[in-house]
Amino acid sequence: MPNPVTWLVTLVLGGLFFFILLPKYQGEQQAVKSGVEIQAAVQEVRQWSRKTGDGDYIDQYEIIAVAPNPHNGKIQTFVSPPMAQNPKPYLGGSVKVKVDWSNPKAYVMDLSFLPFKVH
């Protein structure tokens, strides 16, 4: 019989997949399929340091952009995926976002203008 720690790790990884990664992927697919492209105003580039497995720290960056929701007038915040390079030198005042306003958490930020790859 497998070690109980193995079962616990399996449950944690399964929960991570089903409750975090899968809904995010499905939201992105929903936005691509039925979303509209908007220009969201760049509010800031957020920076933080993340500790790696070998004890070093690496900088991470996220673009924070905002746009009004046309259905309720509230400001919707859009956050890019984390990136290892600072995107600030390549940003203008706005960034393209494809969003499904029926589910504003379903969006994809267009980062194709950056000269580096974002994972």
Short mmCIF file of C-alpha atoms in Angstrom, two decimals, residues 16 54 93:
data_model
loop_
_atom_site.label_atom_id
_atom_site.label_comp_id
_atom_site.label_asym_id
_atom_site.label_seq_id
_atom_site.Cartn_x
_atom_site.Cartn_y
_atom_site.Cartn_z
CA LEU A 16 -4.40 22.50 -7.52
CA ASP A 54 18.35 26.61 -4.68
CA GLY A 93 -0.58 53.71 -21.88
#
